[in-house]
Amino acid sequence: MKTVLTFGTFDVLHIGHIRILERAAACGDRLIVGVSSDALNFSKKGRNPIYPEAERMAIIAALRCVDEVFLEESLELKGEYIKNRNADILVMGNDWEGKFDEFNSLCEVQYLSRTEGISTTSLIDTIKKYA
Ligand code: CTP
């Protein structure tokens, strides 16, 4: 039984999110997703997500490929989350390539390629143009 752990904001859900979650799930038997809190997102990106954390968690939890979600409250706690959840594999998008190699001592670390041409930020920009 291999547990896969991944993290993200997953605001304004799009096909890039679905693809990485499905591929992360295919790396093991059980997928756990740490959804970044609103406060963490604000500190990282300087803005609040469009969907608040409770809604982002509910949306991700509703996906067939996801077994469990929790709130990621701090970037510094990744090691603790890996240990507490007994993760065998940490999956991150390759925008983070190399940045999480320190966790190789706790679990396998895999970087999966992002889907080209889409992001929450670009979607918000497109929607703004219609407004
Ligand atoms: N992701 C992906 N392909 C994309 C966009 C995101 O595979 N086109 C992955 C990221 O690598 C990450 C997860 O989806 O593992 C969550 O990313 P997130 O930052 O929430 O999504 P973005 O669309 O990149 O958001 P933003 O534009 O706000 O940075």
mmCIF file with all atom_site columns, C-alpha atoms and ligand atoms in Angstrom:
data_model
loop_
_atom_site.group_PDB
_atom_site.id
_atom_site.type_symbol
_atom_site.label_atom_id
_atom_site.label_alt_id
_atom_site.label_comp_id
_atom_site.label_asym_id
_atom_site.label_entity_id
_atom_site.label_seq_id
_atom_site.pdbx_PDB_ins_code
_atom_site.Cartn_x
_atom_site.Cartn_y
_atom_site.Cartn_z
_atom_site.occupancy
_atom_site.B_iso_or_equiv
_atom_site.pdbx_formal_charge
_atom_site.auth_seq_id
_atom_site.auth_comp_id
_atom_site.auth_asym_id
_atom_site.auth_atom_id
_atom_site.pdbx_PDB_model_num
ATOM   1   C CA  . MET A 1 1   ? 0.000   0.000  0.000   1.00 0.00 ? 1   MET A CA  1
ATOM   2   C CA  . LYS A 1 2   ? 1.790   3.125  -1.250  1.00 0.00 ? 2   LYS A CA  1
ATOM   3   C CA  . THR A 1 3   ? 0.628   6.550  -0.062  1.00 0.00 ? 3   THR A CA  1
ATOM   4   C CA  . VAL A 1 4   ? 1.238   9.539  -2.321  1.00 0.00 ? 4   VAL A CA  1
ATOM   5   C CA  . LEU A 1 5   ? 1.238   13.091 -0.968  1.00 0.00 ? 5   LEU A CA  1
ATOM   6   C CA  . THR A 1 6   ? 1.006   16.292 -2.984  1.00 0.00 ? 6   THR A CA  1
ATOM   7   C CA  . PHE A 1 7   ? 0.375   19.967 -2.275  1.00 0.00 ? 7   PHE A CA  1
ATOM   8   C CA  . GLY A 1 8   ? -1.135  22.977 -3.987  1.00 0.00 ? 8   GLY A CA  1
ATOM   9   C CA  . THR A 1 9   ? -3.586  25.853 -3.829  1.00 0.00 ? 9   THR A CA  1
ATOM   10  C CA  . PHE A 1 10  ? -5.949  24.437 -6.476  1.00 0.00 ? 10  PHE A CA  1
ATOM   11  C CA  . ASP A 1 11  ? -7.855  27.700 -6.823  1.00 0.00 ? 11  ASP A CA  1
ATOM   12  C CA  . VAL A 1 12  ? -10.295 27.961 -9.774  1.00 0.00 ? 12  VAL A CA  1
ATOM   13  C CA  . LEU A 1 13  ? -9.893  24.286 -10.675 1.00 0.00 ? 13  LEU A CA  1
ATOM   14  C CA  . HIS A 1 14  ? -8.589  23.599 -14.187 1.00 0.00 ? 14  HIS A CA  1
ATOM   15  C CA  . ILE A 1 15  ? -7.378  20.740 -16.390 1.00 0.00 ? 15  ILE A CA  1
ATOM   16  C CA  . GLY A 1 16  ? -3.740  21.142 -15.244 1.00 0.00 ? 16  GLY A CA  1
ATOM   17  C CA  . HIS A 1 17  ? -4.870  20.431 -11.668 1.00 0.00 ? 17  HIS A CA  1
ATOM   18  C CA  . ILE A 1 18  ? -6.887  17.378 -12.696 1.00 0.00 ? 18  ILE A CA  1
ATOM   19  C CA  . ARG A 1 19  ? -4.029  15.954 -14.774 1.00 0.00 ? 19  ARG A CA  1
ATOM   20  C CA  . ILE A 1 20  ? -1.412  16.285 -12.038 1.00 0.00 ? 20  ILE A CA  1
ATOM   21  C CA  . LEU A 1 21  ? -3.744  14.801 -9.405  1.00 0.00 ? 21  LEU A CA  1
ATOM   22  C CA  . GLU A 1 22  ? -4.624  11.838 -11.636 1.00 0.00 ? 22  GLU A CA  1
ATOM   23  C CA  . ARG A 1 23  ? -0.957  11.209 -12.418 1.00 0.00 ? 23  ARG A CA  1
ATOM   24  C CA  . ALA A 1 24  ? -0.012  11.601 -8.733  1.00 0.00 ? 24  ALA A CA  1
ATOM   25  C CA  . ALA A 1 25  ? -2.710  9.049  -7.802  1.00 0.00 ? 25  ALA A CA  1
ATOM   26  C CA  . ALA A 1 26  ? -1.311  6.645  -10.410 1.00 0.00 ? 26  ALA A CA  1
ATOM   27  C CA  . CYS A 1 27  ? 2.082   6.745  -8.606  1.00 0.00 ? 27  CYS A CA  1
ATOM   28  C CA  . GLY A 1 28  ? 0.614   4.760  -5.676  1.00 0.00 ? 28  GLY A CA  1
ATOM   29  C CA  . ASP A 1 29  ? -2.528  3.333  -4.078  1.00 0.00 ? 29  ASP A CA  1
ATOM   30  C CA  . ARG A 1 30  ? -3.783  6.271  -2.069  1.00 0.00 ? 30  ARG A CA  1
ATOM   31  C CA  . LEU A 1 31  ? -3.587  10.028 -2.754  1.00 0.00 ? 31  LEU A CA  1
ATOM   32  C CA  . ILE A 1 32  ? -3.519  12.625 0.024   1.00 0.00 ? 32  ILE A CA  1
ATOM   33  C CA  . VAL A 1 33  ? -3.623  16.316 -0.955  1.00 0.00 ? 33  VAL A CA  1
ATOM   34  C CA  . GLY A 1 34  ? -2.438  19.200 1.213   1.00 0.00 ? 34  GLY A CA  1
ATOM   35  C CA  . VAL A 1 35  ? -4.492  22.211 0.138   1.00 0.00 ? 35  VAL A CA  1
ATOM   36  C CA  . SER A 1 36  ? -2.743  25.518 0.934   1.00 0.00 ? 36  SER A CA  1
ATOM   37  C CA  . SER A 1 37  ? -4.568  27.703 3.434   1.00 0.00 ? 37  SER A CA  1
ATOM   38  C CA  . ASP A 1 38  ? -5.801  31.165 2.463   1.00 0.00 ? 38  ASP A CA  1
ATOM   39  C CA  . ALA A 1 39  ? -3.188  32.709 4.784   1.00 0.00 ? 39  ALA A CA  1
ATOM   40  C CA  . LEU A 1 40  ? -0.362  30.662 3.248   1.00 0.00 ? 40  LEU A CA  1
ATOM   41  C CA  . ASN A 1 41  ? -1.541  31.591 -0.218  1.00 0.00 ? 41  ASN A CA  1
ATOM   42  C CA  . PHE A 1 42  ? -1.611  35.266 0.724   1.00 0.00 ? 42  PHE A CA  1
ATOM   43  C CA  . SER A 1 43  ? 1.956   35.082 2.018   1.00 0.00 ? 43  SER A CA  1
ATOM   44  C CA  . LYS A 1 44  ? 3.138   33.264 -1.156  1.00 0.00 ? 44  LYS A CA  1
ATOM   45  C CA  . LYS A 1 45  ? 1.215   35.104 -3.879  1.00 0.00 ? 45  LYS A CA  1
ATOM   46  C CA  . GLY A 1 46  ? 0.170   38.378 -2.238  1.00 0.00 ? 46  GLY A CA  1
ATOM   47  C CA  . ARG A 1 47  ? -3.534  37.822 -2.855  1.00 0.00 ? 47  ARG A CA  1
ATOM   48  C CA  . ASN A 1 48  ? -6.371  35.788 -1.434  1.00 0.00 ? 48  ASN A CA  1
ATOM   49  C CA  . PRO A 1 49  ? -7.592  32.861 -3.544  1.00 0.00 ? 49  PRO A CA  1
ATOM   50  C CA  . ILE A 1 50  ? -10.905 33.314 -5.387  1.00 0.00 ? 50  ILE A CA  1
ATOM   51  C CA  . TYR A 1 51  ? -12.333 30.233 -3.632  1.00 0.00 ? 51  TYR A CA  1
ATOM   52  C CA  . PRO A 1 52  ? -11.822 30.148 0.160   1.00 0.00 ? 52  PRO A CA  1
ATOM   53  C CA  . GLU A 1 53  ? -9.907  27.219 1.650   1.00 0.00 ? 53  GLU A CA  1
ATOM   54  C CA  . ALA A 1 54  ? -12.987 25.271 2.827   1.00 0.00 ? 54  ALA A CA  1
ATOM   55  C CA  . GLU A 1 55  ? -14.397 25.311 -0.718  1.00 0.00 ? 55  GLU A CA  1
ATOM   56  C CA  . ARG A 1 56  ? -11.059 24.408 -2.332  1.00 0.00 ? 56  ARG A CA  1
ATOM   57  C CA  . MET A 1 57  ? -10.743 21.474 0.077   1.00 0.00 ? 57  MET A CA  1
ATOM   58  C CA  . ALA A 1 58  ? -14.312 20.316 -0.634  1.00 0.00 ? 58  ALA A CA  1
ATOM   59  C CA  . ILE A 1 59  ? -13.748 20.474 -4.406  1.00 0.00 ? 59  ILE A CA  1
ATOM   60  C CA  . ILE A 1 60  ? -10.491 18.484 -4.223  1.00 0.00 ? 60  ILE A CA  1
ATOM   61  C CA  . ALA A 1 61  ? -12.028 15.947 -1.808  1.00 0.00 ? 61  ALA A CA  1
ATOM   62  C CA  . ALA A 1 62  ? -14.862 15.354 -4.293  1.00 0.00 ? 62  ALA A CA  1
ATOM   63  C CA  . LEU A 1 63  ? -12.479 14.135 -7.011  1.00 0.00 ? 63  LEU A CA  1
ATOM   64  C CA  . ARG A 1 64  ? -12.459 10.395 -7.686  1.00 0.00 ? 64  ARG A CA  1
ATOM   65  C CA  . CYS A 1 65  ? -8.652  10.179 -7.642  1.00 0.00 ? 65  CYS A CA  1
ATOM   66  C CA  . VAL A 1 66  ? -8.316  11.855 -4.206  1.00 0.00 ? 66  VAL A CA  1
ATOM   67  C CA  . ASP A 1 67  ? -8.627  9.837  -0.980  1.00 0.00 ? 67  ASP A CA  1
ATOM   68  C CA  . GLU A 1 68  ? -7.975  12.481 1.667   1.00 0.00 ? 68  GLU A CA  1
ATOM   69  C CA  . VAL A 1 69  ? -7.380  16.222 1.977   1.00 0.00 ? 69  VAL A CA  1
ATOM   70  C CA  . PHE A 1 70  ? -5.970  18.385 4.744   1.00 0.00 ? 70  PHE A CA  1
ATOM   71  C CA  . LEU A 1 71  ? -5.117  22.048 5.141   1.00 0.00 ? 71  LEU A CA  1
ATOM   72  C CA  . GLU A 1 72  ? -1.461  22.959 4.486   1.00 0.00 ? 72  GLU A CA  1
ATOM   73  C CA  . GLU A 1 73  ? -0.830  25.786 6.929   1.00 0.00 ? 73  GLU A CA  1
ATOM   74  C CA  . SER A 1 74  ? 2.920   26.287 6.551   1.00 0.00 ? 74  SER A CA  1
ATOM   75  C CA  . LEU A 1 75  ? 5.544   25.574 3.880   1.00 0.00 ? 75  LEU A CA  1
ATOM   76  C CA  . GLU A 1 76  ? 7.978   24.719 6.675   1.00 0.00 ? 76  GLU A CA  1
ATOM   77  C CA  . LEU A 1 77  ? 5.870   21.767 7.851   1.00 0.00 ? 77  LEU A CA  1
ATOM   78  C CA  . LYS A 1 78  ? 6.255   19.606 4.708   1.00 0.00 ? 78  LYS A CA  1
ATOM   79  C CA  . GLY A 1 79  ? 8.549   17.146 6.522   1.00 0.00 ? 79  GLY A CA  1
ATOM   80  C CA  . GLU A 1 80  ? 6.058   16.824 9.396   1.00 0.00 ? 80  GLU A CA  1
ATOM   81  C CA  . TYR A 1 81  ? 3.168   16.279 6.983   1.00 0.00 ? 81  TYR A CA  1
ATOM   82  C CA  . ILE A 1 82  ? 5.155   13.558 5.174   1.00 0.00 ? 82  ILE A CA  1
ATOM   83  C CA  . LYS A 1 83  ? 5.877   11.773 8.484   1.00 0.00 ? 83  LYS A CA  1
ATOM   84  C CA  . ASN A 1 84  ? 2.391   12.207 9.995   1.00 0.00 ? 84  ASN A CA  1
ATOM   85  C CA  . ARG A 1 85  ? 0.666   10.909 6.878   1.00 0.00 ? 85  ARG A CA  1
ATOM   86  C CA  . ASN A 1 86  ? 3.177   8.065  6.389   1.00 0.00 ? 86  ASN A CA  1
ATOM   87  C CA  . ALA A 1 87  ? 3.712   9.187  2.793   1.00 0.00 ? 87  ALA A CA  1
ATOM   88  C CA  . ASP A 1 88  ? 5.824   6.913  0.574   1.00 0.00 ? 88  ASP A CA  1
ATOM   89  C CA  . ILE A 1 89  ? 6.015   9.380  -2.330  1.00 0.00 ? 89  ILE A CA  1
ATOM   90  C CA  . LEU A 1 90  ? 5.950   13.181 -2.472  1.00 0.00 ? 90  LEU A CA  1
ATOM   91  C CA  . VAL A 1 91  ? 4.731   14.438 -5.861  1.00 0.00 ? 91  VAL A CA  1
ATOM   92  C CA  . MET A 1 92  ? 5.270   18.041 -6.958  1.00 0.00 ? 92  MET A CA  1
ATOM   93  C CA  . GLY A 1 93  ? 4.903   19.852 -10.276 1.00 0.00 ? 93  GLY A CA  1
ATOM   94  C CA  . ASN A 1 94  ? 8.172   20.368 -12.126 1.00 0.00 ? 94  ASN A CA  1
ATOM   95  C CA  . ASP A 1 95  ? 7.930   24.114 -11.479 1.00 0.00 ? 95  ASP A CA  1
ATOM   96  C CA  . TRP A 1 96  ? 9.450   22.951 -8.156  1.00 0.00 ? 96  TRP A CA  1
ATOM   97  C CA  . GLU A 1 97  ? 12.108  20.676 -9.768  1.00 0.00 ? 97  GLU A CA  1
ATOM   98  C CA  . GLY A 1 98  ? 14.908  19.972 -7.287  1.00 0.00 ? 98  GLY A CA  1
ATOM   99  C CA  . LYS A 1 99  ? 13.417  22.168 -4.538  1.00 0.00 ? 99  LYS A CA  1
ATOM   100 C CA  . PHE A 1 100 ? 12.154  19.280 -2.397  1.00 0.00 ? 100 PHE A CA  1
ATOM   101 C CA  . ASP A 1 101 ? 15.082  16.861 -2.785  1.00 0.00 ? 101 ASP A CA  1
ATOM   102 C CA  . GLU A 1 102 ? 15.858  17.294 0.935   1.00 0.00 ? 102 GLU A CA  1
ATOM   103 C CA  . PHE A 1 103 ? 12.823  15.074 1.649   1.00 0.00 ? 103 PHE A CA  1
ATOM   104 C CA  . ASN A 1 104 ? 14.441  12.129 -0.149  1.00 0.00 ? 104 ASN A CA  1
ATOM   105 C CA  . SER A 1 105 ? 15.539  10.956 3.309   1.00 0.00 ? 105 SER A CA  1
ATOM   106 C CA  . LEU A 1 106 ? 11.841  10.625 4.330   1.00 0.00 ? 106 LEU A CA  1
ATOM   107 C CA  . CYS A 1 107 ? 10.212  9.389  1.122   1.00 0.00 ? 107 CYS A CA  1
ATOM   108 C CA  . GLU A 1 108 ? 10.597  9.156  -2.642  1.00 0.00 ? 108 GLU A CA  1
ATOM   109 C CA  . VAL A 1 109 ? 10.315  12.591 -4.324  1.00 0.00 ? 109 VAL A CA  1
ATOM   110 C CA  . GLN A 1 110 ? 8.844   12.816 -7.832  1.00 0.00 ? 110 GLN A CA  1
ATOM   111 C CA  . TYR A 1 111 ? 8.403   15.886 -10.018 1.00 0.00 ? 111 TYR A CA  1
ATOM   112 C CA  . LEU A 1 112 ? 5.698   15.629 -12.692 1.00 0.00 ? 112 LEU A CA  1
ATOM   113 C CA  . SER A 1 113 ? 5.553   17.895 -15.724 1.00 0.00 ? 113 SER A CA  1
ATOM   114 C CA  . ARG A 1 114 ? 2.972   20.680 -15.666 1.00 0.00 ? 114 ARG A CA  1
ATOM   115 C CA  . THR A 1 115 ? 0.280   21.002 -18.315 1.00 0.00 ? 115 THR A CA  1
ATOM   116 C CA  . GLU A 1 116 ? 1.367   23.662 -20.785 1.00 0.00 ? 116 GLU A CA  1
ATOM   117 C CA  . GLY A 1 117 ? -0.580  26.832 -21.395 1.00 0.00 ? 117 GLY A CA  1
ATOM   118 C CA  . ILE A 1 118 ? -2.905  27.002 -18.381 1.00 0.00 ? 118 ILE A CA  1
ATOM   119 C CA  . SER A 1 119 ? -2.744  28.325 -14.834 1.00 0.00 ? 119 SER A CA  1
ATOM   120 C CA  . THR A 1 120 ? -5.124  29.821 -12.295 1.00 0.00 ? 120 THR A CA  1
ATOM   121 C CA  . THR A 1 121 ? -3.421  33.186 -12.790 1.00 0.00 ? 121 THR A CA  1
ATOM   122 C CA  . SER A 1 122 ? -3.906  33.148 -16.582 1.00 0.00 ? 122 SER A CA  1
ATOM   123 C CA  . LEU A 1 123 ? -7.532  32.008 -16.167 1.00 0.00 ? 123 LEU A CA  1
ATOM   124 C CA  . ILE A 1 124 ? -8.255  34.917 -13.809 1.00 0.00 ? 124 ILE A CA  1
ATOM   125 C CA  . ASP A 1 125 ? -6.660  37.308 -16.340 1.00 0.00 ? 125 ASP A CA  1
ATOM   126 C CA  . THR A 1 126 ? -8.834  35.868 -19.127 1.00 0.00 ? 126 THR A CA  1
ATOM   127 C CA  . ILE A 1 127 ? -11.998 36.132 -17.018 1.00 0.00 ? 127 ILE A CA  1
ATOM   128 C CA  . LYS A 1 128 ? -11.138 39.762 -16.161 1.00 0.00 ? 128 LYS A CA  1
ATOM   129 C CA  . LYS A 1 129 ? -11.025 40.568 -19.887 1.00 0.00 ? 129 LYS A CA  1
ATOM   130 C CA  . TYR A 1 130 ? -14.642 39.400 -20.210 1.00 0.00 ? 130 TYR A CA  1
ATOM   131 C CA  . ALA A 1 131 ? -15.769 41.560 -17.288 1.00 0.00 ? 131 ALA A CA  1
HETATM 132 N N1  . CTP B 2 .   ? -0.184  22.370 -12.164 1.00 0.00 ? 1   CTP B N1  1
HETATM 133 C C1  . CTP B 2 .   ? 0.035   21.651 -13.356 1.00 0.00 ? 1   CTP B C1  1
HETATM 134 N N2  . CTP B 2 .   ? -0.201  22.245 -14.572 1.00 0.00 ? 1   CTP B N2  1
HETATM 135 C C2  . CTP B 2 .   ? -0.623  23.523 -14.628 1.00 0.00 ? 1   CTP B C2  1
HETATM 136 C C3  . CTP B 2 .   ? -0.893  24.265 -13.439 1.00 0.00 ? 1   CTP B C3  1
HETATM 137 C C4  . CTP B 2 .   ? -0.654  23.641 -12.204 1.00 0.00 ? 1   CTP B C4  1
HETATM 138 O O1  . CTP B 2 .   ? 0.456   20.505 -13.319 1.00 0.00 ? 1   CTP B O1  1
HETATM 139 N N3  . CTP B 2 .   ? -0.832  24.066 -15.832 1.00 0.00 ? 1   CTP B N3  1
HETATM 140 C C5  . CTP B 2 .   ? 0.102   21.738 -10.881 1.00 0.00 ? 1   CTP B C5  1
HETATM 141 C C6  . CTP B 2 .   ? 1.191   22.450 -10.080 1.00 0.00 ? 1   CTP B C6  1
HETATM 142 O O2  . CTP B 2 .   ? 2.489   22.056 -10.529 1.00 0.00 ? 1   CTP B O2  1
HETATM 143 C C7  . CTP B 2 .   ? 0.899   21.984 -8.679  1.00 0.00 ? 1   CTP B C7  1
HETATM 144 C C8  . CTP B 2 .   ? -0.647  21.834 -8.678  1.00 0.00 ? 1   CTP B C8  1
HETATM 145 O O3  . CTP B 2 .   ? -1.047  21.794 -10.052 1.00 0.00 ? 1   CTP B O3  1
HETATM 146 O O4  . CTP B 2 .   ? 1.477   20.701 -8.460  1.00 0.00 ? 1   CTP B O4  1
HETATM 147 C C9  . CTP B 2 .   ? -1.322  23.002 -7.973  1.00 0.00 ? 1   CTP B C9  1
HETATM 148 O O5  . CTP B 2 .   ? -0.824  24.196 -8.545  1.00 0.00 ? 1   CTP B O5  1
HETATM 149 P P1  . CTP B 2 .   ? -1.394  25.630 -8.237  1.00 0.00 ? 1   CTP B P1  1
HETATM 150 O O6  . CTP B 2 .   ? -0.275  26.541 -7.872  1.00 0.00 ? 1   CTP B O6  1
HETATM 151 O O7  . CTP B 2 .   ? -2.528  25.538 -7.313  1.00 0.00 ? 1   CTP B O7  1
HETATM 152 O O8  . CTP B 2 .   ? -1.981  26.039 -9.703  1.00 0.00 ? 1   CTP B O8  1
HETATM 153 P P2  . CTP B 2 .   ? -1.559  27.149 -10.736 1.00 0.00 ? 1   CTP B P2  1
HETATM 154 O O9  . CTP B 2 .   ? -2.499  27.069 -11.884 1.00 0.00 ? 1   CTP B O9  1
HETATM 155 O O10 . CTP B 2 .   ? -0.079  27.031 -11.062 1.00 0.00 ? 1   CTP B O10 1
HETATM 156 O O11 . CTP B 2 .   ? -1.833  28.479 -9.880  1.00 0.00 ? 1   CTP B O11 1
HETATM 157 P P3  . CTP B 2 .   ? -1.248  29.967 -9.997  1.00 0.00 ? 1   CTP B P3  1
HETATM 158 O O12 . CTP B 2 .   ? -1.442  30.451 -11.389 1.00 0.00 ? 1   CTP B O12 1
HETATM 159 O O13 . CTP B 2 .   ? -2.061  30.740 -8.988  1.00 0.00 ? 1   CTP B O13 1
HETATM 160 O O14 . CTP B 2 .   ? 0.211   29.896 -9.593  1.00 0.00 ? 1   CTP B O14 1
#
